[in-house]
XYZ file of C-alpha atoms in Angstrom:
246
model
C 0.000 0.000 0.000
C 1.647 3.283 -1.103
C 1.205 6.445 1.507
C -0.146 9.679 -0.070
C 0.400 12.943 1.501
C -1.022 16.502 0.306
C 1.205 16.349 -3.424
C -0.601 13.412 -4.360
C -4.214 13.870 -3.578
C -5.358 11.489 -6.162
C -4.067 8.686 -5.098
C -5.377 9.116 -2.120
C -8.998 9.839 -3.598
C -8.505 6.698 -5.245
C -7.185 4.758 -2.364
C -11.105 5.051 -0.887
C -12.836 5.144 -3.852
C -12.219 1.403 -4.518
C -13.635 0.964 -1.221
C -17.261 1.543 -2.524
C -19.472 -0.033 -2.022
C -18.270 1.247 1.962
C -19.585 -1.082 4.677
C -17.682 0.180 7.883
C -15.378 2.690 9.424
C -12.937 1.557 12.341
C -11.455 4.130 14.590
C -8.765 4.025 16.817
C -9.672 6.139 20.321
C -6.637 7.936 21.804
C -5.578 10.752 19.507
C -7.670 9.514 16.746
C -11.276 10.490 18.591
C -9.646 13.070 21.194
C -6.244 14.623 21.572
C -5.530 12.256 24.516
C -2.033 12.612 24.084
C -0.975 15.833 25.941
C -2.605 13.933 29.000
C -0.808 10.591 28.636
C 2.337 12.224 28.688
C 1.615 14.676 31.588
C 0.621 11.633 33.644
C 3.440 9.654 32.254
C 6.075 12.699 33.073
C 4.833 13.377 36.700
C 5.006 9.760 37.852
C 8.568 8.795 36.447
C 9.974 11.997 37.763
C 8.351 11.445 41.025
C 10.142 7.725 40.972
C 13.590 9.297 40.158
C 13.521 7.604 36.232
C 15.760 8.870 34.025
C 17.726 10.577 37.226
C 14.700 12.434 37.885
C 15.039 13.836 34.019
C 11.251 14.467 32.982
C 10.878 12.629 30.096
C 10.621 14.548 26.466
C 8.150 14.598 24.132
C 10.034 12.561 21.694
C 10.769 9.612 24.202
C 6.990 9.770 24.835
C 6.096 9.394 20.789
C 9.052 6.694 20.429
C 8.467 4.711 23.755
C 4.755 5.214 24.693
C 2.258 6.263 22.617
C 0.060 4.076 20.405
C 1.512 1.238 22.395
C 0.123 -1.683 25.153
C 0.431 -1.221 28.680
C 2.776 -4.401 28.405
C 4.731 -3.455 26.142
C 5.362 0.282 27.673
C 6.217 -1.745 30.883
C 8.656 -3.586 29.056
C 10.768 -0.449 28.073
C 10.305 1.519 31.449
C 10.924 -1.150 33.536
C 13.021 -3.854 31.654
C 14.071 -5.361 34.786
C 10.825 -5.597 37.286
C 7.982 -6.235 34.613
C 5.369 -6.546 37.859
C 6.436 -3.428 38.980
C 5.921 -1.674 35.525
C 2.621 -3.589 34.967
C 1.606 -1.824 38.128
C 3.082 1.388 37.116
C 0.904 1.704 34.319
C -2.241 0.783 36.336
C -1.764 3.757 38.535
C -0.924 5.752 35.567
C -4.047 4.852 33.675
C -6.137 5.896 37.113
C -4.086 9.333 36.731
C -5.018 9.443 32.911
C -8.791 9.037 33.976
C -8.842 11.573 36.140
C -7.117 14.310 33.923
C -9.566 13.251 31.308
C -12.717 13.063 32.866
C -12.190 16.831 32.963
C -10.097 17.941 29.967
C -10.925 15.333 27.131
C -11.606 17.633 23.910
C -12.837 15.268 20.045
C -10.960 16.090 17.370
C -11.735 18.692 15.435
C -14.678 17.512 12.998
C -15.375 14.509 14.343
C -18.652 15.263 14.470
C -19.210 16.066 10.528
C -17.475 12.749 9.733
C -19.663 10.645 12.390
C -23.079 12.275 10.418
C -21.509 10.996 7.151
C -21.068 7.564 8.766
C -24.572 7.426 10.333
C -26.435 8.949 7.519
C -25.065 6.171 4.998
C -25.903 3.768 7.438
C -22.484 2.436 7.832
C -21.239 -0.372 10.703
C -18.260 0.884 12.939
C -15.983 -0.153 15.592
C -13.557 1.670 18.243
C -10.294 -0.557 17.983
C -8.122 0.367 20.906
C -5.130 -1.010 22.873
C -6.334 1.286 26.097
C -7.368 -0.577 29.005
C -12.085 -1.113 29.178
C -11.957 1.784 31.376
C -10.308 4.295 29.597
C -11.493 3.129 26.463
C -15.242 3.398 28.010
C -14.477 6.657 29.821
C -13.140 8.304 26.349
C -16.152 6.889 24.606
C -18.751 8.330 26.876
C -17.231 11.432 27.612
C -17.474 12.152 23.779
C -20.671 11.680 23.198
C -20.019 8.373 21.342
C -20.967 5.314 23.490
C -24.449 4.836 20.948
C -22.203 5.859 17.720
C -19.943 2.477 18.166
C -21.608 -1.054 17.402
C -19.004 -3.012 18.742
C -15.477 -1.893 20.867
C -12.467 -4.127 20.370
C -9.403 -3.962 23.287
C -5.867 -5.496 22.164
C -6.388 -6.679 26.194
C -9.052 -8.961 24.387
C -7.265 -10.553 21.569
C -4.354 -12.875 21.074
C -1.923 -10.014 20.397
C -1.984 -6.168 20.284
C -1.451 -3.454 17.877
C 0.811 -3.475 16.190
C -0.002 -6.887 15.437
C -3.720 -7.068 13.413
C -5.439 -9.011 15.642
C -7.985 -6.423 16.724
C -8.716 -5.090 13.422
C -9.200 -9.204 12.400
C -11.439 -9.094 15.297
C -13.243 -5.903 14.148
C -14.002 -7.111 10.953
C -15.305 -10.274 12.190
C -17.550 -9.596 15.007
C -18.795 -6.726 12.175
C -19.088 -9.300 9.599
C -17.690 -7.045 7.051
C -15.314 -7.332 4.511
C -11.799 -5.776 4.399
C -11.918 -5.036 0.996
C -15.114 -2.868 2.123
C -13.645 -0.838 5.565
C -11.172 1.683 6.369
C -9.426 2.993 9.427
C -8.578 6.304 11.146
C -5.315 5.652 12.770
C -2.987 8.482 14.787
C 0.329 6.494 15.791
C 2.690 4.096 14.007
C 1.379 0.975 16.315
C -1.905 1.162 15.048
C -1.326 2.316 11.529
C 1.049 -0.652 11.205
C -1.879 -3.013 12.546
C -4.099 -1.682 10.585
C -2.225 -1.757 7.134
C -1.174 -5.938 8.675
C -5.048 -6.293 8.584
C -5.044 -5.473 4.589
C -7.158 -2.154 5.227
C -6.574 1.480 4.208
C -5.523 3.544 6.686
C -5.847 7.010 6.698
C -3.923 8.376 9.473
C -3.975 11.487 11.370
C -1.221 13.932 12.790
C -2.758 14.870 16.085
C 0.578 14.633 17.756
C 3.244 12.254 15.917
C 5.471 13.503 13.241
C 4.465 13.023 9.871
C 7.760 11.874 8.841
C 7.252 9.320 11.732
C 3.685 8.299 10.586
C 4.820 7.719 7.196
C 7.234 5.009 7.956
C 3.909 3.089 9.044
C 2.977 3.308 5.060
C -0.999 4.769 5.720
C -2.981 4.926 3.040
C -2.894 9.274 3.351
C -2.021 12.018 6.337
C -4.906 14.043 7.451
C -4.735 16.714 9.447
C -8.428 16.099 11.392
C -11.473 15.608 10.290
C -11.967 18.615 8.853
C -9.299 18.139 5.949
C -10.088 18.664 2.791
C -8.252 15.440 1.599
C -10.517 13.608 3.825
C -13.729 14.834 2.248
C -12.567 15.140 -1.095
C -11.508 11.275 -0.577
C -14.644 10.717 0.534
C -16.845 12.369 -2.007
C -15.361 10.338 -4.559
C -16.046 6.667 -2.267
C -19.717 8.216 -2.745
C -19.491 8.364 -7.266
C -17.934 5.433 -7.196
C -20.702 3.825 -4.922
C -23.312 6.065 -6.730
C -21.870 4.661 -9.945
């Protein structure tokens, strides 16, 4: 699957349009739904520098992007604490009770999501919230944004055999929507998911909330969007509805 960025906007029109007829859209929740990411990392920063990681360094943006985000609580527990994985397991379970808090009163959607969740409802189309945050968050995010009647089904990498980046979920997705690949797309923010998604055999359009482009591209998605409110996504998807109308 070749990426398309902003110089080749036909390819990525096209990369949609043989989509049609569309039967679902699959969304990823952190940073993809809400810019989650700002809070991850605050809660992420606070508690390592409070445990003297790092020599009490706070960590950077960029080792948050590489190390943590997109990625499973075992896996982050892996890098951060390579030696004691119980102890990092339980690191992240206090972090994710931080994360809650922070966004039960600062969550914020991405800008447009709600034009492009009318264009999925009003063509009657099946969709999923694929995520490899822990039920809680996951249900917390969903609620807070208005969205937990919008999603059919919601698929945790905590529930399947593997995690993004692997394509289990997205398998799983497709399955318990009984839909075909060759029919669905994904909105994707970090180079986990895009890379699970694009494993799964589906288009992935994937968005900049936070990570690099340049880093997002070495995923391969299908096109860069800015948010829902880029023109690349609607011209994209005004030509998915000729070719279906066609």
């Amino acid at each position: 699957m070749t990426c398309s960025t902003g110089e080749n906007s036909v390819e990525s029109k096209d990369a949609l349009a043989k989509l049609a007829p569309l039967e679902a859209v699959l969304f990823d929740v952190d940073g993809t739904l809400c810019d989650s990411d700002p809070l991850h990392h605050y809660a992420f920063r606070e508690m390592l520098q409070e445990i003297g990681f790092n020599d009490g360094v706070p960590i950077t943006e960029d080792f948050f992007v590489e190390n943590i985000a997109g990625k499973h609580n075992i896996d982050i527990a892996k890098i951060l604490f390579p030696d004691d994985l119980p102890r990092g397991l339980k690191f992240c379970e206090d972090k994710e009770a931080m994360f809650r808090k922070l966004a039960s009163e600062q969550l914020k959607p991405i800008s447009g999501l709600d034009k492009v969740k009318k264009w999925i409802e009003d063509r009657g189309l099946k969709r999923a919230a694929v995520t490899n945050a822990p039920r809680e968050n996951a249900e917390l995010m969903i609620s807070k944004l208005g969205l937990s009647d919008f999603f059919q089904v919601v698929i945790l990498g905590d529930e399947c055999e593997r995690a993004k980046p692997f394509p289990d979920p997205y398998f799983k997705a497709l399955e318990m929507l009984k839909v075909s690949k060759d029919h669905t797309f994904v909105f994707e923010d970090s180079v986990s998911g895009i890379k699970a998604g694009v494993a799964a055999g589906l288009p992935v359009v994937g968005l900049t909330t936070r990570n690099p482009e340049h880093v997002l591209l070495e995923a391969n998605p299908t096109f860069l969007i800015k948010d829902y409110d880029d023109p690349k996504l609607w011209s994209a998807l005004e030509e998915l509805d000729k070719n279906k109308d066609a």
